[in-house]
Structures are given as C-alpha cells and as structure tokens.
XYZ file of N, CA and C in Angstrom:
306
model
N 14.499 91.767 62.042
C 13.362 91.204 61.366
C 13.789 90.304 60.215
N 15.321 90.702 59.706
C 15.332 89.938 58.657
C 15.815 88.623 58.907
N 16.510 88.501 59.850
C 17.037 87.456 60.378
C 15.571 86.282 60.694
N 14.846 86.479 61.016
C 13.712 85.552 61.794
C 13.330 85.390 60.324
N 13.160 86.292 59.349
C 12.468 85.345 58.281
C 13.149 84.354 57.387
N 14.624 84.866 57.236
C 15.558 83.836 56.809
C 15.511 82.324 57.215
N 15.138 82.644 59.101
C 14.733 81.206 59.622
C 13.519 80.576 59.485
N 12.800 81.464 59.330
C 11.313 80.684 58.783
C 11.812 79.572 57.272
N 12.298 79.940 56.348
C 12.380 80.160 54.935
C 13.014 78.616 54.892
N 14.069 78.694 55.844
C 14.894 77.776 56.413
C 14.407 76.664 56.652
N 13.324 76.560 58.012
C 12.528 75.492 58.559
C 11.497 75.098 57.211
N 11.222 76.040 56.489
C 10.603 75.764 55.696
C 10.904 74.880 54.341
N 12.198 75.168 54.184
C 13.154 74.524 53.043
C 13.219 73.200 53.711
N 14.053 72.739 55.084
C 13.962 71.636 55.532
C 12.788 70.708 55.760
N 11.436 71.675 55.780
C 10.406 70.805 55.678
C 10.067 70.161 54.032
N 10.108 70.764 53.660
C 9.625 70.751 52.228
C 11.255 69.345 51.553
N 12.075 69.390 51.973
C 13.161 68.702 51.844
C 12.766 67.007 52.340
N 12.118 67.424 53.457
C 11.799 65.988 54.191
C 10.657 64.744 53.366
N 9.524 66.014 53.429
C 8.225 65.892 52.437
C 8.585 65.120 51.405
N 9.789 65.817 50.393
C 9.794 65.402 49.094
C 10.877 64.337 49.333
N 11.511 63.655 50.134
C 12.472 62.465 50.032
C 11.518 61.089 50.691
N 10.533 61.413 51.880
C 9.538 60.695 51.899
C 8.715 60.448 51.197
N 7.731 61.490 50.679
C 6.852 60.780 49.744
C 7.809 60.356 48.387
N 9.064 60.766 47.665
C 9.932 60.507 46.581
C 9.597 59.061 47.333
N 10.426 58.586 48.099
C 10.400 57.090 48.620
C 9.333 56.627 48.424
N 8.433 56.826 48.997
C 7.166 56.129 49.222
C 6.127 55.640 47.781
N 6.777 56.630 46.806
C 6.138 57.253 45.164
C 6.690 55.591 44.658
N 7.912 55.609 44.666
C 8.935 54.555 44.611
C 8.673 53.401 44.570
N 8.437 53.400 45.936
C 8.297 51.371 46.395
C 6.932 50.962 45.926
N 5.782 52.183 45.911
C 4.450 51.461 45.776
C 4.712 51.810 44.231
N 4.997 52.605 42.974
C 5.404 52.329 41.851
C 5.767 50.534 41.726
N 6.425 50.433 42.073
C 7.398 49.276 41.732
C 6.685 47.751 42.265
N 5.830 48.209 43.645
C 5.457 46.944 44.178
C 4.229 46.719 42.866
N 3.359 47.413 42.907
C 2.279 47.654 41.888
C 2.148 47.480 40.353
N 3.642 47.622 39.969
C 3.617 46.711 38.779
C 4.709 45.467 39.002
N 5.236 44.628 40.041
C 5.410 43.590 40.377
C 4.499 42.764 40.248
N 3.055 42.825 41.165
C 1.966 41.962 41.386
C 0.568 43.050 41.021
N 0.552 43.079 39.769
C -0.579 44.126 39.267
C -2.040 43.868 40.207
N -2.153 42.486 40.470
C -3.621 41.862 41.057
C -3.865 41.989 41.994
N -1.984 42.152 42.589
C -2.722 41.591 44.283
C -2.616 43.327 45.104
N -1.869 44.281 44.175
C -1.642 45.724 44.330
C -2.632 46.538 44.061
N -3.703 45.982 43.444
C -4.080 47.038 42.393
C -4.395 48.630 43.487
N -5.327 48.682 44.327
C -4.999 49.760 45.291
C -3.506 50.774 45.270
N -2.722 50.281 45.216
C -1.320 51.319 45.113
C -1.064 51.848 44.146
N -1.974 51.366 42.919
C -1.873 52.842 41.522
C -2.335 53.914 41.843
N -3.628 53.542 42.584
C -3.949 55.489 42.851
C -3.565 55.635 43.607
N -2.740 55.366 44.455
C -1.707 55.839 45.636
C -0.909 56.741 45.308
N -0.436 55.545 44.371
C 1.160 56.848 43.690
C 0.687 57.958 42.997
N -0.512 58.156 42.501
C -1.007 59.377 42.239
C -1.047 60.145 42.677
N -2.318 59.785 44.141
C -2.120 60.456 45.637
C -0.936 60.969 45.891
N -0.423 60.427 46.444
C 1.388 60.837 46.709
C 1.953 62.255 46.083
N 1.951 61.747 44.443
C 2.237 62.323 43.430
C 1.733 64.143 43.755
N 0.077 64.388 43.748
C -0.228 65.037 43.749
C 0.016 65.984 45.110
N -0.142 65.186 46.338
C 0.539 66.092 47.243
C 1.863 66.208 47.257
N 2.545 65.509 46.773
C 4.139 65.716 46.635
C 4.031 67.899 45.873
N 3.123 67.453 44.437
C 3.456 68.831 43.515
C 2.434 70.077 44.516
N 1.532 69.961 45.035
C 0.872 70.560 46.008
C 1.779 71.350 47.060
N 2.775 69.831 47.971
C 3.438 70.577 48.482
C 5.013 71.996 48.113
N 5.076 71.476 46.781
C 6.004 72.302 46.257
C 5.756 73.053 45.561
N 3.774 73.448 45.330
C 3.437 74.551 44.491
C 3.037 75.313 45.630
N 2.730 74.866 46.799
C 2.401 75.984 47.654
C 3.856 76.875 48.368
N 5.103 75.678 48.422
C 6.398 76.307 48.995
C 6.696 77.242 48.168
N 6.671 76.889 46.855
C 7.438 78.303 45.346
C 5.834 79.460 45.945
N 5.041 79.166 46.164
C 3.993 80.691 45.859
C 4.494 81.148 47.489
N 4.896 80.629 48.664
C 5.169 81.452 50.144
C 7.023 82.138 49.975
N 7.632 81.205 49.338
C 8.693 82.085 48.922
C 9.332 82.509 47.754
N 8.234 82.893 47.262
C 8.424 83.809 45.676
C 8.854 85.049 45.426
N 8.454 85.599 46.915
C 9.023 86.898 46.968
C 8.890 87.947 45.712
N 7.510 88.186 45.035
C 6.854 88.739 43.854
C 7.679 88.585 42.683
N 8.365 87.514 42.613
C 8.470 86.980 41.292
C 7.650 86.243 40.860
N 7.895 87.172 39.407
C 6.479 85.849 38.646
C 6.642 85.078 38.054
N 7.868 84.992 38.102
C 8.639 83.494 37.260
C 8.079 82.154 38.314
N 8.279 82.327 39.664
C 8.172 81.477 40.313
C 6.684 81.346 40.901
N 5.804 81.995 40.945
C 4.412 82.967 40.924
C 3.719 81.908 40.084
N 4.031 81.758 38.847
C 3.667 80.978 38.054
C 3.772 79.728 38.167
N 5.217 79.503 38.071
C 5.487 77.970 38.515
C 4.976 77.226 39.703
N 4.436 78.173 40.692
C 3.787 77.617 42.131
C 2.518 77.291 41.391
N 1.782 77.874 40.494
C 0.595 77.993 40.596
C 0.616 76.243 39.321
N 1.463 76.752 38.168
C 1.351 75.317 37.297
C 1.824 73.866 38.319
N 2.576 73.839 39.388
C 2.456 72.997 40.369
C 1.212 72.612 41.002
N 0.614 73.581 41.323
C -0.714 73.280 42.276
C -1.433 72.517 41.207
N -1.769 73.354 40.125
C -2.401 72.908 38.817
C -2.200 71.266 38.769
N -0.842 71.082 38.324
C -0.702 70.212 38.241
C -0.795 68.591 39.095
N -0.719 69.111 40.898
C -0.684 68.248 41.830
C -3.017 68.178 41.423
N -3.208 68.985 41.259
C -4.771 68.736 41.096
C -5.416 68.021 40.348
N -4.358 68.009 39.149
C -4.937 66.686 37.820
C -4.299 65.809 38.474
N -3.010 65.321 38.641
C -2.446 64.142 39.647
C -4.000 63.646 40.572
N -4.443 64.306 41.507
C -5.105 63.951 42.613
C -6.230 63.388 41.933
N -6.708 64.197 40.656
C -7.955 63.782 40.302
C -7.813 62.399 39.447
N -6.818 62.449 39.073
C -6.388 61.335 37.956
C -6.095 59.859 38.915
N -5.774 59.913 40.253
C -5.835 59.300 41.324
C -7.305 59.176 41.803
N -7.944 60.056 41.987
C -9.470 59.653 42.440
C -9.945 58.864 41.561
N -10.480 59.193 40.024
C -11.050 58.568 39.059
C -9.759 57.443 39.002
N -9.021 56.830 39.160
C -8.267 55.513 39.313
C -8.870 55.079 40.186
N -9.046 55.361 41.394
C -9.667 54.269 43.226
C -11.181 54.379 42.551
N -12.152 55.401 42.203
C -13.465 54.840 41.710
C -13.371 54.033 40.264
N -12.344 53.904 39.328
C -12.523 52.494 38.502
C -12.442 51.236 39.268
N -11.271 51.355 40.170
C -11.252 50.135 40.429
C -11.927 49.604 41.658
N -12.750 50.785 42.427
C -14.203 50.141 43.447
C -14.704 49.597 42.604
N -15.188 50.451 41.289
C -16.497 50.253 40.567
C -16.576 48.683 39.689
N -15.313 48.869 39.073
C -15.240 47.408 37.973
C -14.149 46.439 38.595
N -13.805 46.522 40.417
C -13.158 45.606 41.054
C -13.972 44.497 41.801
C-alpha cells in the first residue's frame, strides 16, 4: 500500500512541476509583452493575474493533498489558496476595468 501512494505523490509532484514551469512561462512572456505595448496588450494584465492565481491555487491545493497532518504546511496550502483568490479577483476587477472604461 505504501508503495502505490509514494507513486501517486510522485505523478503528482511531476504534475504540479509541469503546471508551474508552464504557466511560470506563460506568467513571463505575457508580463513582458504587456508592458512592451501597454495599448495594444492591454487584455494580458489580467491574464497574468489569471495565471498567477491558478498557478498559487494549484500549489495550495498540492501542499493541503500532501501535508500529511502537518500544520505547518496545512497552513501554507490554505495562505496559497487564499492567496491564488485575491490574485484571481484582482484579475477579474482588472478585465471589468478595462471592458468598462475600454
């Protein structure tokens, strides 16, 4: 039994590995394109928010599935989620400024 969960933990580390070097990338280029051409980007600020927030989402939900009742990390999953949630929202209220006064 212990063996199969080691491999879960595993697939799970490699997912969470993939997640965060893609969206890291992706956080990246639309960062950078977006303050290149502020006018013709403006859409890709709340992107990188977006991004942002599922990026900490996905790594507050990985620390709370393998925390293994620590609450050091218990916590830290949860100030992740927390945190991917102001990201997301701070991204929403960005795409409705700039529907609204675009």
């Amino acid at each position: 039994m212990q063996g199969q969960r080691g491999r879960n933990e595993r697939c799970a580390g490699v997912f969470f590995d993939m997640a965060h070097l893609i969206l890291g990338i992706a956080i990246v280029i639309f960062a950078v394109l977006s303050f290149i051409s502020p006018e013709g980007n403006r859409m890709l600020f709340p992107l990188v928010f977006l991004l942002a927030a599922l990026l900490n989402g996905i790594r507050g939900i990985f620390e709370l599935k393998t925390c293994a009742r620590d609450k050091k990390r218990i916590r830290l999953g949860i100030f992740q989620l927390f945190l991917g949630a102001g990201l997301g929202l701070l991204g929403v209220l960005s795409a409705l400024s700039l529907w609204i006064h675009g």
